């Protein structure tokens, strides 16, 4: 059926707080109707999560207030223009916010139909928390998204289907690795033993790590990239992956269909579960300072990413006996060093939640070192790139989901 504008409008009142399901499978087929509602109904507030690609049909200026806990990628221009307030919160803490100051009245989400009822589709993320906090669901029923969610179906009395779509979720953009990243990952994969439980960040880093691995691993991560299919075809994937977002293309969606790979963040980002057994967390950074503190939010000039799951996974891996919290970052970006005396923005992940920093020039193993020794190890890993002066800035893609 086409979008039922009347059905959607019946769920919205003045001063309603609306949360929109995020990720590559976000319900973009309802964006124009949501914009029209905001133009005609006073005081509508909007809560956004991870928007990897900008949505031109969603006019953020039409809403009375827009907030997000993941400002990077598709929301960068709107953040820079002041149309969105960015909340500095780790992804694992969004459940608490959705039960508190960000509690939504309505969740607009993409769902798929199963024999038992409706489930979330290309991602689950924080959407169950929104329902648990009291939100009704305005659902866009997808006939092209995979059925791959673990757990029970959505409560039928809370779901109103307001539209259907044959459009597949968006694809993760291809981001080929640089020669520097290839050398970095060559250093990194030696740290991952066979049988490891592995978390990876988005983009070229995670994809390259999975491509270069030569030992079998389990995937326990915020997102699942296309390269997990290659890992499976090489017989290097142990068990069923755990994730909360799909970040790939048609090949990944076909592979996960029928597999229960997606879980809510209450499970995927739970620090107790993550640290209960050895976890190898591999994440990147915008900047690293000479104490080993990590900035993933941006530079002095712009917000380029969000905290996301960076600290969730880094802290859990640093706590897990036998695991490692690994930060992987090339020594330069756009000609400037990524090692700095002072971070451009507040600390995203503290130094005590970082075990090892890997660059294309070497490995800084910070475990058991005091502050001066850590600084020396980091400077050695950056080699000829040195330390960037405090007033310089650069931009890079970062963040962990």
Short mmCIF file of C-alpha atoms in Angstrom, two decimals:
data_model
loop_
_atom_site.label_atom_id
_atom_site.label_comp_id
_atom_site.label_asym_id
_atom_site.label_seq_id
_atom_site.Cartn_x
_atom_site.Cartn_y
_atom_site.Cartn_z
CA UNK A 1 0.00 0.00 0.00
CA UNK A 2 1.18 3.58 -0.43
CA UNK A 3 1.94 5.70 2.61
CA UNK A 4 -1.22 6.20 4.66
CA UNK A 5 -0.78 9.87 5.49
CA UNK A 6 -3.95 9.92 7.59
CA UNK A 7 -2.81 6.96 9.68
CA UNK A 8 0.55 8.61 10.35
CA UNK A 9 -1.05 11.96 11.14
CA UNK A 10 -3.41 10.31 13.63
CA UNK A 11 -0.39 9.29 15.73
CA UNK A 12 1.02 12.82 15.97
CA UNK A 13 -0.18 15.59 18.25
CA UNK A 14 1.27 18.96 19.11
CA UNK A 15 4.39 18.75 21.25
CA UNK A 16 4.96 15.12 20.25
CA UNK A 17 8.51 13.76 20.52
CA UNK A 18 9.28 11.58 17.52
CA UNK A 19 12.23 9.18 17.32
CA UNK A 20 13.25 7.94 13.87
CA UNK A 21 14.86 4.53 13.54
CA UNK A 22 18.42 4.91 12.34
CA UNK A 23 21.07 3.19 10.23
CA UNK A 24 21.05 2.26 6.54
CA UNK A 25 17.51 0.88 6.82
CA UNK A 26 15.92 4.02 8.26
CA UNK A 27 12.27 4.63 7.22
CA UNK A 28 13.07 7.28 4.59
CA UNK A 29 9.83 6.58 2.76
CA UNK A 30 8.05 8.51 5.53
CA UNK A 31 10.39 11.53 5.64
CA UNK A 32 8.25 13.83 3.50
CA UNK A 33 5.17 13.08 5.57
CA UNK A 34 7.08 13.77 8.78
CA UNK A 35 8.32 17.08 7.38
CA UNK A 36 4.76 18.03 6.40
CA UNK A 37 3.56 17.15 9.89
CA UNK A 38 6.24 19.35 11.46
CA UNK A 39 5.23 22.24 9.21
CA UNK A 40 1.60 21.98 10.27
CA UNK A 41 1.70 20.81 13.89
CA UNK A 42 3.27 22.98 16.55
CA UNK A 43 6.11 21.92 18.80
CA UNK A 44 7.20 18.62 17.23
CA UNK A 45 10.52 17.39 18.61
CA UNK A 46 12.82 14.96 16.84
CA UNK A 47 15.31 12.41 18.18
CA UNK A 48 17.82 10.95 15.71
CA UNK A 49 20.44 8.24 16.00
CA UNK A 50 23.08 7.19 13.48
CA UNK A 51 22.30 8.71 10.06
CA UNK A 52 25.10 7.44 7.79
CA UNK A 53 23.73 9.16 4.67
CA UNK A 54 21.91 12.49 4.62
CA UNK A 55 18.14 12.38 4.05
CA UNK A 56 17.13 15.23 1.70
CA UNK A 57 13.41 14.65 2.31
CA UNK A 58 13.62 15.28 6.05
CA UNK A 59 13.64 19.04 6.69
CA UNK A 60 15.15 19.40 10.13
CA UNK A 61 14.39 23.12 10.26
CA UNK A 62 10.65 22.35 10.33
CA UNK A 63 10.89 20.82 13.82
CA UNK A 64 10.85 22.77 17.07
CA UNK A 65 13.85 20.85 18.40
CA UNK A 66 16.16 18.19 16.95
CA UNK A 67 18.68 16.20 18.97
CA UNK A 68 21.04 13.37 18.10
CA UNK A 69 23.55 11.21 19.92
CA UNK A 70 25.43 10.32 16.69
CA UNK A 71 26.21 13.52 14.74
CA UNK A 72 28.64 12.25 12.15
CA UNK A 73 28.33 11.23 8.54
CA UNK A 74 24.92 12.26 7.20
CA UNK A 75 24.20 14.82 9.94
CA UNK A 76 27.48 16.75 9.80
CA UNK A 77 26.18 19.70 7.74
CA UNK A 78 23.07 20.10 9.90
CA UNK A 79 25.18 20.01 13.07
CA UNK A 80 27.55 22.61 11.61
CA UNK A 81 24.60 24.84 10.66
CA UNK A 82 23.12 24.62 14.14
CA UNK A 83 19.97 22.71 13.11
CA UNK A 84 20.75 19.78 15.44
CA UNK A 85 21.93 19.62 19.03
CA UNK A 86 24.56 16.93 19.45
CA UNK A 87 24.52 15.07 22.77
CA UNK A 88 27.91 13.74 23.93
CA UNK A 89 26.76 10.30 25.02
CA UNK A 90 28.01 6.79 24.37
CA UNK A 91 25.63 4.52 22.49
CA UNK A 92 25.23 2.16 25.43
CA UNK A 93 23.71 4.99 27.50
CA UNK A 94 20.98 5.93 25.02
CA UNK A 95 18.54 3.49 26.63
CA UNK A 96 18.65 5.59 29.80
CA UNK A 97 18.06 8.80 27.83
CA UNK A 98 15.10 7.27 25.99
CA UNK A 99 13.53 6.43 29.33
CA UNK A 100 14.26 9.95 30.55
CA UNK A 101 14.70 13.35 28.87
CA UNK A 102 14.54 11.95 25.31
CA UNK A 103 11.50 9.72 25.91
CA UNK A 104 9.64 9.53 22.58
CA UNK A 105 5.90 9.41 22.13
CA UNK A 106 6.27 7.89 18.67
CA UNK A 107 8.91 5.71 17.04
CA UNK A 108 8.97 5.78 13.24
CA UNK A 109 10.68 2.59 12.13
CA UNK A 110 11.16 0.09 9.31
CA UNK A 111 9.82 -3.39 10.00
CA UNK A 112 9.56 -6.73 8.24
CA UNK A 113 6.76 -9.26 8.49
CA UNK A 114 7.55 -12.72 9.87
CA UNK A 115 5.21 -15.68 10.45
CA UNK A 116 4.99 -14.65 14.11
CA UNK A 117 4.58 -10.90 13.66
CA UNK A 118 6.60 -7.77 12.95
CA UNK A 119 10.32 -7.39 13.68
CA UNK A 120 12.84 -4.65 13.07
CA UNK A 121 14.70 -5.02 9.82
CA UNK A 122 18.18 -3.84 8.81
CA UNK A 123 19.01 -2.72 12.35
CA UNK A 124 17.60 -2.95 15.85
CA UNK A 125 19.84 -0.46 17.69
CA UNK A 126 17.97 1.43 20.46
CA UNK A 127 14.47 0.97 19.02
CA UNK A 128 13.28 -1.57 21.59
CA UNK A 129 14.20 0.91 24.32
CA UNK A 130 11.92 3.50 22.71
CA UNK A 131 9.01 1.03 22.80
CA UNK A 132 9.80 -0.02 26.36
CA UNK A 133 9.71 3.67 27.31
CA UNK A 134 6.14 3.92 26.01
CA UNK A 135 6.41 4.89 22.35
CA UNK A 136 3.92 3.70 19.78
CA UNK A 137 5.38 2.53 16.45
CA UNK A 138 4.54 4.07 13.08
CA UNK A 139 5.88 1.30 10.87
CA UNK A 140 7.10 1.32 7.29
CA UNK A 141 6.73 -2.30 6.17
CA UNK A 142 9.65 -3.36 3.98
CA UNK A 143 9.44 -6.14 1.44
CA UNK A 144 13.15 -5.79 0.57
CA UNK A 145 14.90 -5.76 3.97
CA UNK A 146 16.29 -8.98 5.46
CA UNK A 147 14.66 -10.93 8.26
CA UNK A 148 17.57 -11.39 10.67
CA UNK A 149 16.51 -10.13 14.12
CA UNK A 150 16.89 -12.23 17.23
CA UNK A 151 14.37 -12.06 20.03
CA UNK A 152 10.59 -11.70 20.17
CA UNK A 153 8.37 -9.89 17.68
CA UNK A 154 7.12 -6.38 18.35
CA UNK A 155 3.99 -6.02 20.52
CA UNK A 156 1.21 -5.94 17.90
CA UNK A 157 -0.98 -3.55 19.88
CA UNK A 158 1.77 -0.92 19.69
CA UNK A 159 2.39 -1.12 15.93
CA UNK A 160 0.50 0.80 13.24
CA UNK A 161 1.63 0.11 9.68
CA UNK A 162 1.46 3.45 7.85
CA UNK A 163 3.21 2.48 4.61
CA UNK A 164 4.98 -0.20 2.61
CA UNK A 165 8.11 -0.11 0.48
CA UNK A 166 9.98 -2.23 -2.03
CA UNK A 167 13.10 -0.10 -1.65
CA UNK A 168 16.06 -1.98 -0.23
CA UNK A 169 18.08 -0.45 2.63
CA UNK A 170 20.86 1.86 1.55
CA UNK A 171 24.30 0.38 0.93
CA UNK A 172 27.41 1.18 2.93
CA UNK A 173 29.63 3.35 0.71
CA UNK A 174 32.79 1.62 -0.48
CA UNK A 175 35.83 3.15 1.18
CA UNK A 176 38.98 1.50 -0.24
CA UNK A 177 41.96 1.33 2.11
CA UNK A 178 45.01 3.50 1.63
CA UNK A 179 48.48 1.92 1.49
CA UNK A 180 49.10 3.31 4.98
CA UNK A 181 45.98 1.57 6.29
CA UNK A 182 47.04 -1.69 4.64
CA UNK A 183 50.39 -1.54 6.46
CA UNK A 184 48.66 -0.62 9.72
CA UNK A 185 46.31 -3.60 9.50
CA UNK A 186 49.28 -5.82 8.73
CA UNK A 187 50.67 -4.82 12.12
CA UNK A 188 47.31 -5.18 13.82
CA UNK A 189 46.16 -8.64 12.77
CA UNK A 190 49.16 -10.20 14.50
CA UNK A 191 47.55 -9.16 17.79
CA UNK A 192 44.34 -11.15 17.16
CA UNK A 193 44.64 -14.83 18.14
CA UNK A 194 42.64 -17.67 16.68
CA UNK A 195 39.24 -18.05 18.31
CA UNK A 196 39.16 -14.40 19.43
CA UNK A 197 35.89 -12.54 19.97
CA UNK A 198 36.34 -9.48 17.77
CA UNK A 199 34.69 -6.05 17.56
CA UNK A 200 35.43 -3.75 14.64
CA UNK A 201 34.52 -0.19 13.78
CA UNK A 202 32.90 1.06 10.57
CA UNK A 203 34.51 1.77 7.22
CA UNK A 204 37.75 0.68 5.62
CA UNK A 205 39.51 -0.23 8.86
CA UNK A 206 37.07 -2.93 9.91
CA UNK A 207 36.70 -4.28 6.40
CA UNK A 208 40.47 -4.49 5.93
CA UNK A 209 40.95 -6.23 9.27
CA UNK A 210 38.45 -8.94 8.34
CA UNK A 211 39.99 -9.31 4.89
CA UNK A 212 43.53 -9.75 6.25
CA UNK A 213 42.72 -12.11 9.10
CA UNK A 214 44.15 -15.60 8.71
CA UNK A 215 42.72 -17.14 11.88
CA UNK A 216 39.11 -17.99 12.78
CA UNK A 217 37.26 -15.43 14.95
CA UNK A 218 33.86 -14.69 16.42
CA UNK A 219 32.27 -11.35 15.51
CA UNK A 220 30.67 -9.46 18.41
CA UNK A 221 30.28 -5.91 17.19
CA UNK A 222 27.98 -2.93 16.86
CA UNK A 223 27.78 -3.28 13.12
CA UNK A 224 28.22 -6.02 10.56
CA UNK A 225 30.05 -5.18 7.29
CA UNK A 226 30.07 -6.92 3.93
CA UNK A 227 33.49 -8.42 4.65
CA UNK A 228 31.98 -10.80 7.19
CA UNK A 229 30.63 -12.76 4.21
CA UNK A 230 34.18 -13.17 2.86
CA UNK A 231 35.27 -14.30 6.32
CA UNK A 232 32.53 -16.95 6.31
CA UNK A 233 33.45 -18.12 2.81
CA UNK A 234 37.07 -18.55 3.95
CA UNK A 235 35.84 -20.71 6.86
CA UNK A 236 37.21 -18.18 9.35
CA UNK A 237 33.90 -17.18 10.96
CA UNK A 238 33.00 -19.00 14.18
CA UNK A 239 29.30 -19.22 14.99
CA UNK A 240 26.65 -16.59 14.26
CA UNK A 241 27.80 -12.96 14.40
CA UNK A 242 26.36 -10.57 16.97
CA UNK A 243 25.57 -7.01 15.85
CA UNK A 244 22.88 -4.34 16.04
CA UNK A 245 23.34 -2.66 12.62
CA UNK A 246 23.94 -4.02 9.13
CA UNK A 247 26.47 -1.91 7.21
CA UNK A 248 26.89 -3.51 3.83
CA UNK A 249 25.08 -4.15 0.59
CA UNK A 250 22.93 -6.77 -1.19
CA UNK A 251 25.46 -9.54 -0.59
CA UNK A 252 25.42 -9.05 3.17
CA UNK A 253 21.63 -8.73 3.32
CA UNK A 254 21.22 -11.98 1.40
CA UNK A 255 23.72 -13.78 3.65
CA UNK A 256 22.12 -12.69 6.94
CA UNK A 257 18.56 -13.45 5.82
CA UNK A 258 17.27 -16.20 8.09
CA UNK A 259 20.18 -15.84 10.54
CA UNK A 260 19.46 -14.28 13.91
CA UNK A 261 22.33 -11.81 13.93
CA UNK A 262 20.73 -8.54 15.10
CA UNK A 263 20.20 -7.73 18.77
CA UNK A 264 19.26 -4.55 20.68
CA UNK A 265 21.99 -2.35 22.14
CA UNK A 266 20.93 -3.45 25.62
CA UNK A 267 22.60 -6.74 24.60
CA UNK A 268 25.30 -5.75 22.10
CA UNK A 269 26.68 -2.86 24.15
CA UNK A 270 26.22 -4.34 27.61
CA UNK A 271 29.55 -3.84 29.44
CA UNK A 272 29.08 -6.84 31.73
CA UNK A 273 28.44 -9.23 28.85
CA UNK A 274 31.21 -7.77 26.71
CA UNK A 275 33.88 -7.99 29.41
CA UNK A 276 32.89 -11.42 30.76
CA UNK A 277 35.23 -13.17 28.31
CA UNK A 278 38.23 -12.02 26.23
CA UNK A 279 37.21 -9.25 23.82
CA UNK A 280 39.43 -7.74 21.13
CA UNK A 281 38.04 -4.31 20.31
CA UNK A 282 39.46 -2.56 17.25
CA UNK A 283 38.55 1.10 16.84
CA UNK A 284 40.04 4.22 15.34
CA UNK A 285 40.36 7.88 16.33
CA UNK A 286 40.39 11.42 15.00
CA UNK A 287 43.26 12.26 17.35
CA UNK A 288 45.36 10.60 20.03
CA UNK A 289 47.18 12.77 22.54
CA UNK A 290 50.59 11.98 24.00
CA UNK A 291 48.94 10.55 27.14
CA UNK A 292 46.93 8.08 25.04
CA UNK A 293 43.57 9.86 25.35
CA UNK A 294 41.24 9.49 22.36
CA UNK A 295 39.11 12.02 20.50
CA UNK A 296 36.53 10.64 18.07
CA UNK A 297 34.17 13.63 17.95
CA UNK A 298 36.00 15.96 15.59
CA UNK A 299 38.43 18.80 15.23
CA UNK A 300 38.50 22.43 16.25
CA UNK A 301 36.75 23.24 12.98
CA UNK A 302 33.94 20.69 12.92
CA UNK A 303 32.18 17.76 14.55
CA UNK A 304 32.96 14.81 12.31
CA UNK A 305 31.80 11.83 14.36
CA UNK A 306 30.04 10.73 17.50
CA UNK A 307 31.17 8.83 20.58
CA UNK A 308 28.92 5.94 19.52
CA UNK A 309 30.05 2.60 20.88
CA UNK A 310 33.74 3.57 20.99
CA UNK A 311 33.94 3.83 24.75
CA UNK A 312 31.50 0.94 25.32
CA UNK A 313 33.77 -1.49 23.50
CA UNK A 314 37.12 0.01 24.49
CA UNK A 315 36.26 -0.03 28.20
CA UNK A 316 34.90 -3.58 28.03
CA UNK A 317 37.94 -4.89 26.16
CA UNK A 318 40.35 -3.14 28.55
CA UNK A 319 38.52 -4.81 31.43
CA UNK A 320 38.28 -8.30 29.89
CA UNK A 321 40.98 -10.73 31.01
CA UNK A 322 42.81 -11.95 27.92
CA UNK A 323 41.34 -9.29 25.63
CA UNK A 324 42.74 -6.08 24.17
CA UNK A 325 41.44 -2.56 23.62
CA UNK A 326 43.15 -1.56 20.37
CA UNK A 327 43.16 1.87 18.74
CA UNK A 328 44.23 1.76 15.09
CA UNK A 329 45.01 5.07 13.42
CA UNK A 330 47.31 6.16 10.60
CA UNK A 331 49.96 8.62 11.71
CA UNK A 332 48.82 11.39 9.39
CA UNK A 333 45.59 12.63 7.87
CA UNK A 334 45.65 15.18 5.08
CA UNK A 335 49.30 15.80 5.75
CA UNK A 336 48.98 16.45 9.51
CA UNK A 337 49.92 14.18 12.37
CA UNK A 338 47.12 12.49 14.29
CA UNK A 339 49.23 12.52 17.47
CA UNK A 340 48.76 15.76 19.38
CA UNK A 341 49.88 17.39 22.62
CA UNK A 342 46.31 18.53 23.32
CA UNK A 343 43.07 17.15 21.86
CA UNK A 344 40.93 19.50 19.77
CA UNK A 345 37.79 18.35 21.57
CA UNK A 346 36.92 16.67 24.88
CA UNK A 347 38.15 13.16 25.60
CA UNK A 348 35.88 10.49 24.06
CA UNK A 349 37.74 7.48 25.48
CA UNK A 350 40.18 7.89 28.38
CA UNK A 351 43.72 6.61 28.19
CA UNK A 352 43.14 3.95 30.86
CA UNK A 353 40.70 2.22 28.49
CA UNK A 354 43.35 1.88 25.76
CA UNK A 355 45.76 -1.08 25.81
CA UNK A 356 47.49 -0.79 22.45
CA UNK A 357 47.75 1.84 19.73
CA UNK A 358 48.66 0.61 16.25
CA UNK A 359 49.92 2.75 13.35
CA UNK A 360 51.47 1.92 10.01
CA UNK A 361 54.89 2.53 11.63
CA UNK A 362 54.52 0.34 14.68
CA UNK A 363 52.74 -0.70 17.85
CA UNK A 364 52.59 1.20 21.15
CA UNK A 365 51.80 -1.32 23.88
CA UNK A 366 50.71 0.91 26.76
CA UNK A 367 49.96 -1.81 29.29
CA UNK A 368 51.96 -1.54 32.48
CA UNK A 369 53.57 1.76 31.49
CA UNK A 370 53.60 4.96 33.50
CA UNK A 371 52.77 8.32 31.90
CA UNK A 372 56.25 9.19 30.60
CA UNK A 373 56.72 5.67 29.24
CA UNK A 374 53.36 5.82 27.46
CA UNK A 375 54.29 9.12 25.81
CA UNK A 376 57.60 7.66 24.66
CA UNK A 377 55.88 4.57 23.22
CA UNK A 378 53.32 6.68 21.34
CA UNK A 379 55.96 8.97 19.88
CA UNK A 380 57.88 5.93 18.68
CA UNK A 381 54.77 4.49 16.99
CA UNK A 382 54.25 7.78 15.11
CA UNK A 383 57.86 7.87 14.00
CA UNK A 384 58.59 10.53 11.37
CA UNK A 385 55.07 12.00 11.59
CA UNK A 386 55.86 13.44 15.01
CA UNK A 387 53.38 15.40 17.11
CA UNK A 388 51.01 17.98 15.65
CA UNK A 389 51.05 21.45 17.09
CA UNK A 390 47.99 22.32 19.25
CA UNK A 391 46.57 24.97 16.92
CA UNK A 392 46.51 22.75 13.82
CA UNK A 393 43.37 20.81 12.88
CA UNK A 394 42.21 18.27 10.34
CA UNK A 395 39.16 16.20 9.54
CA UNK A 396 38.72 12.46 9.34
CA UNK A 397 35.94 9.89 9.44
CA UNK A 398 35.67 8.20 12.78
CA UNK A 399 33.24 6.85 15.32
CA UNK A 400 32.15 3.42 16.36
CA UNK A 401 28.71 1.94 16.27
#
